[in-house]
PDB file of C-alpha atoms in Angstrom:
ATOM      1  CA  LEU J   1     -21.587 -22.019 -27.112  1.00 85.00           C
ATOM      2  CA  ALA J   2     -20.247 -20.276 -23.772  1.00 90.00           C
ATOM      3  CA  THR J   3     -16.891 -18.484 -24.516  1.00 89.00           C
ATOM      4  CA  SER J   4     -16.042 -16.986 -21.220  1.00 93.00           C
ATOM      5  CA  MET J   5     -17.181 -16.514 -17.688  1.00 95.00           C
ATOM      6  CA  VAL J   6     -16.338 -14.651 -14.501  1.00 95.00           C
ATOM      7  CA  PHE J   7     -17.767 -14.446 -10.998  1.00 95.00           C
ATOM      8  CA  GLU J   8     -18.524 -11.056  -9.414  1.00 94.00           C
ATOM      9  CA  ALA J   9     -17.793 -10.293  -5.857  1.00 91.00           C
ATOM     10  CA  CYS J  10     -21.394 -10.987  -4.851  1.00 91.00           C
ATOM     11  CA  GLY J  11     -21.176 -14.519  -6.282  1.00 93.00           C
ATOM     12  CA  SER J  12     -23.118 -13.805  -9.423  1.00 94.00           C
ATOM     13  CA  LEU J  13     -21.827 -15.205 -12.577  1.00 95.00           C
ATOM     14  CA  LEU J  14     -21.375 -13.192 -15.757  1.00 95.00           C
ATOM     15  CA  TYR J  15     -21.044 -15.275 -18.971  1.00 95.00           C
ATOM     16  CA  PHE J  16     -20.837 -14.838 -22.742  1.00 95.00           C
ATOM     17  CA  LEU J  17     -22.908 -17.112 -25.171  1.00 94.00           C
ATOM     18  CA  LYS J  18     -22.782 -16.902 -28.953  1.00 92.00           C
ATOM     19  CA  ASP J  19     -24.087 -18.805 -31.974  1.00 89.00           C
ATOM     20  CA  GLU J  20     -23.594 -18.076 -35.694  1.00 84.00           C
ATOM     21  CA  GLY J  21     -25.095 -14.798 -35.719  1.00 87.00           C
ATOM     22  CA  VAL J  22     -25.924 -13.372 -32.218  1.00 92.00           C
ATOM     23  CA  GLY J  23     -23.741 -13.022 -29.007  1.00 93.00           C
ATOM     24  CA  GLY J  24     -24.981 -12.090 -25.576  1.00 94.00           C
ATOM     25  CA  LEU J  25     -23.670 -11.311 -22.176  1.00 95.00           C
ATOM     26  CA  PHE J  26     -25.648 -12.845 -19.345  1.00 96.00           C
ATOM     27  CA  ARG J  27     -25.819 -12.754 -15.482  1.00 96.00           C
ATOM     28  CA  ARG J  28     -27.050 -15.334 -13.093  1.00 96.00           C
ATOM     29  CA  ASP J  29     -27.902 -14.044  -9.922  1.00 95.00           C
ATOM     30  CA  ALA J  30     -26.191 -15.974  -6.988  1.00 92.00           C
ATOM     31  CA  ALA J  31     -29.101 -15.171  -4.485  1.00 92.00           C
ATOM     32  CA  THR J  32     -32.130 -16.024  -6.622  1.00 94.00           C
ATOM     33  CA  GLY J  33     -30.663 -18.105  -9.568  1.00 93.00           C
ATOM     34  CA  THR J  34     -32.368 -15.646 -12.026  1.00 95.00           C
ATOM     35  CA  GLU J  35     -30.827 -15.156 -15.394  1.00 96.00           C
ATOM     36  CA  THR J  36     -30.934 -11.714 -17.007  1.00 95.00           C
ATOM     37  CA  ARG J  37     -29.685 -10.759 -20.395  1.00 95.00           C
ATOM     38  CA  VAL J  38     -27.145  -7.864 -19.953  1.00 94.00           C
ATOM     39  CA  LEU J  39     -26.269  -7.300 -23.694  1.00 93.00           C
ATOM     40  CA  LEU J  40     -27.515  -8.964 -26.905  1.00 93.00           C
ATOM     41  CA  LYS J  41     -26.145  -8.120 -30.294  1.00 93.00           C
ATOM     42  CA  GLN J  42     -25.716  -9.315 -33.769  1.00 93.00           C
ATOM     43  CA  ASN J  43     -22.239 -10.514 -34.604  1.00 90.00           C
ATOM     44  CA  LEU J  44     -20.811 -10.076 -31.165  1.00 91.00           C
ATOM     45  CA  HIS J  45     -18.046 -12.225 -30.156  1.00 92.00           C
ATOM     46  CA  LEU J  46     -16.644 -11.855 -26.829  1.00 93.00           C
ATOM     47  CA  GLY J  47     -14.119 -13.987 -24.704  1.00 92.00           C
ATOM     48  CA  ASP J  48     -11.465 -13.656 -21.993  1.00 95.00           C
ATOM     49  CA  MET J  49     -13.565 -11.570 -19.719  1.00 95.00           C
ATOM     50  CA  ALA J  50     -11.824  -9.901 -16.717  1.00 95.00           C
ATOM     51  CA  LEU J  51     -13.636  -8.077 -13.947  1.00 94.00           C
ATOM     52  CA  SER J  52     -11.921  -4.836 -12.738  1.00 93.00           C
ATOM     53  CA  PRO J  53     -10.759  -4.837  -9.097  1.00 89.00           C
ATOM     54  CA  ASP J  54     -13.626  -2.564  -8.006  1.00 90.00           C
ATOM     55  CA  GLY J  55     -16.245  -4.847  -9.994  1.00 90.00           C
ATOM     56  CA  ALA J  56     -17.617  -2.000 -11.989  1.00 92.00           C
ATOM     57  CA  MET J  57     -15.955  -2.627 -15.285  1.00 94.00           C
ATOM     58  CA  LEU J  58     -15.439  -5.632 -17.586  1.00 96.00           C
ATOM     59  CA  ALA J  59     -12.359  -5.958 -19.926  1.00 96.00           C
ATOM     60  CA  VAL J  60     -13.054  -8.554 -22.867  1.00 96.00           C
ATOM     61  CA  ALA J  61     -11.415  -9.766 -26.038  1.00 96.00           C
ATOM     62  CA  SER J  62     -13.653  -8.878 -29.127  1.00 94.00           C
ATOM     63  CA  GLN J  63     -13.269 -10.855 -32.189  1.00 91.00           C
ATOM     64  CA  GLN J  64     -13.727  -8.288 -35.278  1.00 86.00           C
ATOM     65  CA  SER J  65     -14.247  -8.997 -38.928  1.00 81.00           C
ATOM     66  CA  GLY J  66     -10.970  -9.834 -40.902  1.00 83.00           C
ATOM     67  CA  GLY J  67      -9.383 -11.727 -38.180  1.00 86.00           C
ATOM     68  CA  VAL J  68      -8.700  -8.900 -35.948  1.00 93.00           C
ATOM     69  CA  GLY J  69      -9.136  -9.130 -32.147  1.00 94.00           C
ATOM     70  CA  ASN J  70      -9.513  -6.025 -29.948  1.00 95.00           C
ATOM     71  CA  ILE J  71      -9.705  -5.333 -26.242  1.00 97.00           C
ATOM     72  CA  CYS J  72     -13.107  -3.661 -25.251  1.00 96.00           C
ATOM     73  CA  VAL J  73     -14.103  -2.357 -21.770  1.00 96.00           C
ATOM     74  CA  MET J  74     -17.712  -1.865 -20.726  1.00 96.00           C
ATOM     75  CA  LYS J  75     -19.712  -1.396 -17.702  1.00 95.00           C
ATOM     76  CA  THR J  76     -20.766  -4.640 -15.918  1.00 93.00           C
ATOM     77  CA  ALA J  77     -24.431  -3.565 -16.657  1.00 92.00           C
ATOM     78  CA  GLY J  78     -23.475  -3.880 -20.398  1.00 91.00           C
ATOM     79  CA  SER J  79     -23.478  -0.084 -21.246  1.00 93.00           C
ATOM     80  CA  GLY J  80     -20.512   2.024 -22.629  1.00 94.00           C
ATOM     81  CA  MET J  81     -18.716  -0.746 -24.606  1.00 94.00           C
ATOM     82  CA  ARG J  82     -15.775   0.718 -26.499  1.00 94.00           C
ATOM     83  CA  ASP J  83     -12.596  -0.763 -28.145  1.00 94.00           C
ATOM     84  CA  VAL J  84      -9.435   0.398 -26.149  1.00 95.00           C
ATOM     85  CA  THR J  85      -7.015  -1.190 -28.646  1.00 95.00           C
ATOM     86  CA  GLY J  86      -6.939  -1.412 -32.458  1.00 92.00           C
ATOM     87  CA  GLY J  87      -4.813  -2.168 -35.368  1.00 91.00           C
ATOM     88  CA  ASP J  88      -4.029  -5.284 -37.595  1.00 93.00           C
ATOM     89  CA  THR J  89      -3.463  -7.464 -34.437  1.00 94.00           C
ATOM     90  CA  VAL J  90      -4.842 -10.214 -32.391  1.00 96.00           C
ATOM     91  CA  ASP J  91      -5.424  -8.621 -28.726  1.00 97.00           C
ATOM     92  CA  CYS J  92      -6.853 -11.000 -26.180  1.00 96.00           C
ATOM     93  CA  ALA J  93      -6.378 -12.083 -22.483  1.00 97.00           C
ATOM     94  CA  PRO J  94      -6.870  -8.952 -20.740  1.00 97.00           C
ATOM     95  CA  ALA J  95      -6.072  -8.478 -17.053  1.00 96.00           C
ATOM     96  CA  TRP J  96      -6.439  -5.539 -14.755  1.00 95.00           C
ATOM     97  CA  VAL J  97      -3.407  -4.284 -12.825  1.00 93.00           C
ATOM     98  CA  PRO J  98      -4.356  -4.375  -9.261  1.00 89.00           C
ATOM     99  CA  GLY J  99      -4.311  -0.848  -7.673  1.00 85.00           C
ATOM    100  CA  GLU J 100      -4.415   0.776 -11.021  1.00 84.00           C
ATOM    101  CA  SER J 101      -8.105   1.427 -12.161  1.00 80.00           C
ATOM    102  CA  ASN J 102      -7.219   2.267 -15.673  1.00 90.00           C
ATOM    103  CA  GLN J 103      -4.420  -0.056 -16.668  1.00 94.00           C
ATOM    104  CA  LEU J 104      -4.757  -3.316 -18.611  1.00 96.00           C
ATOM    105  CA  LEU J 105      -2.202  -6.100 -19.456  1.00 97.00           C
ATOM    106  CA  PHE J 106      -3.134  -7.931 -22.580  1.00 97.00           C
ATOM    107  CA  GLN J 107      -1.549 -10.444 -25.115  1.00 97.00           C
ATOM    108  CA  SER J 108      -0.964  -9.166 -28.580  1.00 97.00           C
ATOM    109  CA  SER J 109       0.099 -10.672 -31.930  1.00 96.00           C
ATOM    110  CA  GLY J 110       0.723  -8.902 -35.286  1.00 94.00           C
ATOM    111  CA  LEU J 111      -1.011 -10.081 -38.524  1.00 92.00           C
ATOM    112  CA  ALA J 112       0.689 -10.514 -41.673  1.00 90.00           C
ATOM    113  CA  ARG J 113      -1.256 -10.138 -44.903  1.00 89.00           C
ATOM    114  CA  ASN J 114      -0.690 -10.792 -48.644  1.00 87.00           C
ATOM    115  CA  GLU J 115      -1.586  -8.370 -51.417  1.00 88.00           C
ATOM    116  CA  GLN J 116      -5.176  -9.521 -51.424  1.00 87.00           C
ATOM    117  CA  GLY J 117      -5.645  -8.705 -47.687  1.00 86.00           C
ATOM    118  CA  TYR J 118      -5.663 -12.391 -46.646  1.00 86.00           C
ATOM    119  CA  ILE J 119      -3.862 -13.307 -43.468  1.00 88.00           C
ATOM    120  CA  VAL J 120      -0.833 -15.586 -44.254  1.00 87.00           C
ATOM    121  CA  ALA J 121       0.803 -15.467 -40.807  1.00 88.00           C
ATOM    122  CA  GLN J 122       0.346 -14.351 -37.130  1.00 91.00           C
ATOM    123  CA  GLY J 123       3.494 -13.082 -35.391  1.00 93.00           C
ATOM    124  CA  HIS J 124       4.730 -13.949 -31.908  1.00 95.00           C
ATOM    125  CA  ALA J 125       2.592 -13.004 -28.954  1.00 96.00           C
ATOM    126  CA  SER J 126       3.930 -10.193 -26.614  1.00 97.00           C
ATOM    127  CA  ILE J 127       2.471  -8.706 -23.489  1.00 98.00           C
ATOM    128  CA  GLN J 128       1.571  -5.070 -23.710  1.00 97.00           C
ATOM    129  CA  ILE J 129       0.236  -2.606 -21.006  1.00 97.00           C
ATOM    130  CA  LEU J 130      -2.488  -0.177 -21.756  1.00 97.00           C
ATOM    131  CA  ASN J 131      -2.760   3.154 -19.759  1.00 96.00           C
ATOM    132  CA  MET J 132      -6.403   4.163 -20.515  1.00 93.00           C
ATOM    133  CA  ASP J 133      -5.880   7.694 -19.160  1.00 92.00           C
ATOM    134  CA  SER J 134      -3.158   8.517 -21.453  1.00 93.00           C
ATOM    135  CA  GLY J 135      -4.137   6.121 -24.324  1.00 91.00           C
ATOM    136  CA  THR J 136      -0.691   4.704 -24.582  1.00 95.00           C
ATOM    137  CA  ILE J 137       0.369   1.077 -25.004  1.00 96.00           C
ATOM    138  CA  SER J 138       3.725  -0.110 -24.051  1.00 96.00           C
ATOM    139  CA  PRO J 139       5.550  -3.445 -24.406  1.00 96.00           C
ATOM    140  CA  VAL J 140       6.145  -5.303 -21.086  1.00 97.00           C
ATOM    141  CA  LEU J 141       7.511  -8.597 -22.631  1.00 97.00           C
ATOM    142  CA  ASP J 142       8.418  -8.796 -26.318  1.00 96.00           C
ATOM    143  CA  ASP J 143      10.884 -11.404 -27.852  1.00 96.00           C
ATOM    144  CA  PRO J 144      10.488 -12.608 -31.382  1.00 94.00           C
ATOM    145  CA  GLY J 145      11.720 -15.983 -30.197  1.00 95.00           C
ATOM    146  CA  PHE J 146       8.832 -16.472 -27.765  1.00 96.00           C
ATOM    147  CA  ASP J 147       5.266 -16.275 -27.271  1.00 96.00           C
ATOM    148  CA  TYR J 148       4.174 -14.608 -23.879  1.00 97.00           C
ATOM    149  CA  LEU J 149       0.676 -15.671 -23.140  1.00 97.00           C
ATOM    150  CA  LYS J 150      -2.140 -15.112 -20.686  1.00 97.00           C
ATOM    151  CA  PRO J 151      -0.681 -12.277 -18.304  1.00 97.00           C
ATOM    152  CA  ARG J 152      -2.155 -12.011 -14.926  1.00 95.00           C
ATOM    153  CA  VAL J 153      -0.883  -9.982 -11.787  1.00 92.00           C
ATOM    154  CA  CYS J 154      -1.269 -11.883  -8.462  1.00 89.00           C
ATOM    155  CA  PRO J 155      -2.246  -9.800  -5.455  1.00 84.00           C
ATOM    156  CA  ALA J 156       1.465  -9.438  -4.378  1.00 87.00           C
ATOM    157  CA  GLY J 157       1.962  -7.430  -7.672  1.00 87.00           C
ATOM    158  CA  ASN J 158       3.993 -10.166  -9.629  1.00 93.00           C
ATOM    159  CA  LEU J 159       3.335 -10.693 -13.277  1.00 95.00           C
ATOM    160  CA  LEU J 160       2.370 -14.122 -13.985  1.00 96.00           C
ATOM    161  CA  PHE J 161       2.432 -15.511 -17.674  1.00 96.00           C
ATOM    162  CA  ILE J 162       3.042 -18.396 -19.899  1.00 97.00           C
ATOM    163  CA  ARG J 163       6.246 -18.408 -22.103  1.00 97.00           C
ATOM    164  CA  ARG J 164       6.730 -20.802 -24.885  1.00 96.00           C
ATOM    165  CA  PRO J 165       9.014 -20.913 -27.917  1.00 96.00           C
ATOM    166  CA  PHE J 166       7.569 -19.133 -30.974  1.00 94.00           C
ATOM    167  CA  GLU J 167       7.153 -21.439 -33.981  1.00 89.00           C
ATOM    168  CA  THR J 168       7.462 -19.580 -37.343  1.00 79.00           C
ATOM    169  CA  PRO J 169       4.610 -20.544 -39.542  1.00 69.00           C
ATOM    170  CA  ALA J 170       5.941 -22.674 -42.377  1.00 67.00           C
ATOM    171  CA  TYR J 171       4.043 -22.322 -45.806  1.00 61.00           C
ATOM    172  CA  GLY J 172       6.222 -23.356 -48.729  1.00 56.00           C
ATOM    173  CA  ALA J 173       5.975 -24.990 -52.078  1.00 55.00           C
ATOM    174  CA  GLN J 174       4.989 -28.242 -50.556  1.00 59.00           C
ATOM    175  CA  SER J 175       2.030 -26.675 -48.883  1.00 60.00           C
ATOM    176  CA  VAL J 176       0.915 -24.948 -52.062  1.00 58.00           C
ATOM    177  CA  PHE J 177       1.098 -28.107 -53.856  1.00 59.00           C
ATOM    178  CA  LEU J 178      -0.863 -30.143 -51.191  1.00 58.00           C
ATOM    179  CA  ASP J 179      -3.543 -27.196 -50.970  1.00 62.00           C
ATOM    180  CA  THR J 180      -3.974 -27.366 -54.855  1.00 61.00           C
ATOM    181  CA  LEU J 181      -4.143 -31.168 -54.848  1.00 62.00           C
ATOM    182  CA  LEU J 182      -6.667 -31.365 -52.002  1.00 65.00           C
ATOM    183  CA  PHE J 183      -8.913 -28.458 -52.877  1.00 61.00           C
ATOM    184  CA  PRO J 184     -12.449 -29.475 -52.953  1.00 58.00           C
TER     185      PRO J 184
END
Protein backbone atom coordinates (compact mmCIF):
# COMPACT_ATOMS: atom_id res chain seq x y z
CA LEU A 1 0.00 0.00 0.00
CA ALA A 2 1.49 3.36 -1.05
CA THR A 3 0.79 6.06 1.54
CA SER A 4 2.68 9.08 0.25
CA MET A 5 5.02 10.27 -2.49
CA VAL A 6 6.95 13.36 -3.50
CA PHE A 7 9.08 14.35 -6.50
CA GLU A 8 12.63 15.55 -5.93
CA ALA A 9 14.02 18.48 -7.96
CA CYS A 10 15.94 16.05 -10.21
CA GLY A 11 12.64 14.36 -11.12
CA SER A 12 13.20 11.23 -9.04
CA LEU A 13 10.25 9.97 -7.02
CA LEU A 14 10.39 9.24 -3.28
CA TYR A 15 7.53 7.08 -2.04
CA PHE A 16 6.52 5.11 1.03
CA LEU A 17 5.07 1.59 0.91
CA LYS A 18 3.78 -0.47 3.83
CA ASP A 19 2.10 -3.75 4.64
CA GLU A 20 0.92 -5.18 7.97
CA GLY A 21 4.37 -5.36 9.55
CA VAL A 22 6.98 -3.52 7.47
CA GLY A 23 7.27 -0.07 5.95
CA GLY A 24 9.79 1.27 3.51
CA LEU A 25 10.88 4.45 1.79
CA PHE A 26 11.92 3.96 -1.84
CA ARG A 27 13.36 6.11 -4.61
CA ARG A 28 12.73 5.67 -8.35
CA ASP A 29 15.48 7.37 -10.30
CA ALA A 30 14.07 9.58 -13.08
CA ALA A 31 17.00 9.07 -15.44
CA THR A 32 17.46 5.30 -15.18
CA GLY A 33 14.14 4.06 -13.81
CA THR A 34 16.05 2.16 -11.13
CA GLU A 35 14.29 1.62 -7.81
CA THR A 36 16.35 1.69 -4.61
CA ARG A 37 15.37 1.05 -1.02
CA VAL A 38 16.16 4.12 1.09
CA LEU A 39 14.78 2.88 4.44
CA LEU A 40 13.08 -0.34 5.53
CA LYS A 41 11.89 -0.97 9.06
CA GLN A 42 9.36 -3.05 10.99
CA ASN A 43 6.24 -1.20 12.15
CA LEU A 44 7.19 1.94 10.23
CA HIS A 45 4.12 3.86 9.09
CA LEU A 46 4.85 7.13 7.29
CA GLY A 47 2.69 9.48 5.24
CA ASP A 48 2.26 13.13 4.25
CA MET A 49 5.82 13.54 2.93
CA ALA A 50 7.13 17.05 2.38
CA LEU A 51 10.51 17.84 0.83
CA SER A 52 12.49 20.75 2.28
CA PRO A 53 13.08 23.72 -0.04
CA ASP A 54 16.74 22.71 -0.51
CA GLY A 55 15.77 19.06 -1.14
CA ALA A 56 18.05 17.71 1.60
CA MET A 57 15.42 16.88 4.24
CA LEU A 58 12.10 15.12 4.33
CA ALA A 59 9.33 15.85 6.85
CA VAL A 60 6.80 13.05 7.34
CA ALA A 61 3.84 12.15 9.50
CA SER A 62 4.67 9.03 11.52
CA GLN A 63 1.90 6.90 12.99
CA GLN A 64 2.95 5.65 16.43
CA SER A 65 1.38 3.05 18.72
CA GLY A 66 -1.69 4.02 20.72
CA GLY A 67 -3.17 6.21 17.99
CA VAL A 68 -0.56 8.96 18.34
CA GLY A 69 0.92 10.66 15.29
CA ASN A 70 4.17 12.65 15.26
CA ILE A 71 6.07 14.70 12.73
CA CYS A 72 9.52 13.29 11.91
CA VAL A 73 12.35 14.68 9.85
CA MET A 74 15.15 12.79 8.11
CA LYS A 75 17.69 13.24 5.37
CA THR A 76 16.42 12.21 1.94
CA ALA A 77 19.04 9.46 2.03
CA GLY A 78 17.01 7.91 4.90
CA SER A 79 19.41 8.63 7.77
CA GLY A 80 18.95 10.75 10.88
CA MET A 81 15.22 10.09 11.35
CA ARG A 82 13.95 11.82 14.49
CA ASP A 83 10.64 12.91 15.98
CA VAL A 84 10.24 16.68 16.14
CA THR A 85 6.76 16.65 17.74
CA GLY A 86 5.32 14.51 20.51
CA GLY A 87 2.52 14.25 23.02
CA ASP A 88 -0.93 12.70 23.03
CA THR A 89 -1.84 14.23 19.66
CA VAL A 90 -2.27 13.36 16.02
CA ASP A 91 0.22 15.55 14.15
CA CYS A 92 0.22 15.30 10.35
CA ALA A 93 0.42 17.22 7.06
CA PRO A 94 3.85 18.83 7.54
CA ALA A 95 4.81 21.70 5.24
CA TRP A 96 8.13 23.53 5.12
CA VAL A 97 8.04 27.31 5.34
CA PRO A 98 9.80 28.74 2.25
CA GLY A 99 12.92 30.70 3.12
CA GLU A 100 13.02 29.20 6.63
CA SER A 101 15.05 26.00 6.60
CA ASN A 102 14.10 25.00 10.14
CA GLN A 103 10.41 25.85 10.31
CA LEU A 104 7.52 23.49 9.68
CA LEU A 105 3.79 24.04 9.65
CA PHE A 106 1.62 21.06 10.55
CA GLN A 107 -1.90 20.06 11.50
CA SER A 108 -2.47 18.90 15.10
CA SER A 109 -5.41 17.39 17.00
CA GLY A 110 -5.49 16.43 20.68
CA LEU A 111 -6.66 13.01 21.85
CA ALA A 112 -9.06 12.37 24.74
CA ARG A 113 -8.72 9.05 26.56
CA ASN A 114 -10.87 7.24 29.13
CA GLU A 115 -9.64 5.76 32.43
CA GLN A 116 -8.42 2.62 30.65
CA GLY A 117 -6.34 4.66 28.19
CA TYR A 118 -8.58 4.09 25.16
CA ILE A 119 -9.15 6.97 22.76
CA VAL A 120 -12.72 8.25 23.14
CA ALA A 121 -12.48 11.43 21.06
CA GLN A 122 -10.20 13.48 18.87
CA GLY A 123 -10.26 17.27 19.18
CA HIS A 124 -10.43 19.91 16.51
CA ALA A 125 -7.47 20.30 14.14
CA SER A 126 -5.31 23.39 14.50
CA ILE A 127 -2.35 24.60 12.48
CA GLN A 128 0.88 24.86 14.45
CA ILE A 129 4.35 26.09 13.52
CA LEU A 130 7.49 24.38 14.75
CA ASN A 131 10.80 26.21 15.02
CA MET A 132 13.37 23.39 15.07
CA ASP A 133 16.19 25.75 16.10
CA SER A 134 14.51 26.71 19.37
CA GLY A 135 12.28 23.62 19.73
CA THR A 136 9.18 25.77 20.17
CA ILE A 137 5.71 25.10 18.80
CA SER A 138 3.24 27.98 18.43
CA PRO A 139 -0.37 28.02 17.25
CA VAL A 140 -1.04 29.70 13.89
CA LEU A 141 -4.78 28.96 13.55
CA ASP A 142 -6.73 27.46 16.43
CA ASP A 143 -10.48 27.74 16.92
CA PRO A 144 -12.51 25.01 18.70
CA GLY A 145 -15.36 25.60 16.23
CA PHE A 146 -13.28 24.71 13.15
CA ASP A 147 -10.80 22.21 11.77
CA TYR A 148 -7.83 23.78 9.97
CA LEU A 149 -6.36 21.18 7.65
CA LYS A 150 -3.45 20.57 5.23
CA PRO A 151 -1.42 23.79 5.65
CA ARG A 152 0.81 24.87 2.76
CA VAL A 153 2.72 28.05 2.01
CA CYS A 154 2.77 29.23 -1.60
CA PRO A 155 5.90 30.81 -3.15
CA ALA A 156 4.41 34.28 -2.50
CA GLY A 157 4.37 33.47 1.23
CA ASN A 158 0.60 33.08 1.65
CA LEU A 159 -0.71 30.39 3.99
CA LEU A 160 -3.17 28.04 2.28
CA PHE A 161 -5.36 25.59 4.22
CA ILE A 162 -8.76 23.94 4.36
CA ARG A 163 -11.22 25.21 6.97
CA ARG A 164 -14.32 23.25 7.90
CA PRO A 165 -16.70 23.31 10.86
CA PHE A 166 -15.59 20.98 13.67
CA GLU A 167 -18.16 18.33 14.48
CA THR A 168 -18.08 17.28 18.11
CA PRO A 169 -18.07 13.49 18.36
CA ALA A 170 -21.38 12.19 19.67
CA TYR A 171 -21.25 9.04 21.75
CA GLY A 172 -24.23 8.70 24.03
CA ALA A 173 -26.40 6.05 25.64
CA GLN A 174 -27.89 5.07 22.27
CA SER A 175 -24.40 4.33 20.91
CA VAL A 176 -23.55 2.21 23.97
CA PHE A 177 -26.81 0.25 23.51
CA LEU A 178 -26.11 -0.35 19.78
CA ASP A 179 -22.50 -1.36 20.47
CA THR A 180 -23.67 -3.84 23.08
CA LEU A 181 -26.43 -5.21 20.87
CA LEU A 182 -24.21 -5.58 17.80
CA PHE A 183 -21.11 -6.87 19.60
CA PRO A 184 -19.86 -9.93 17.68
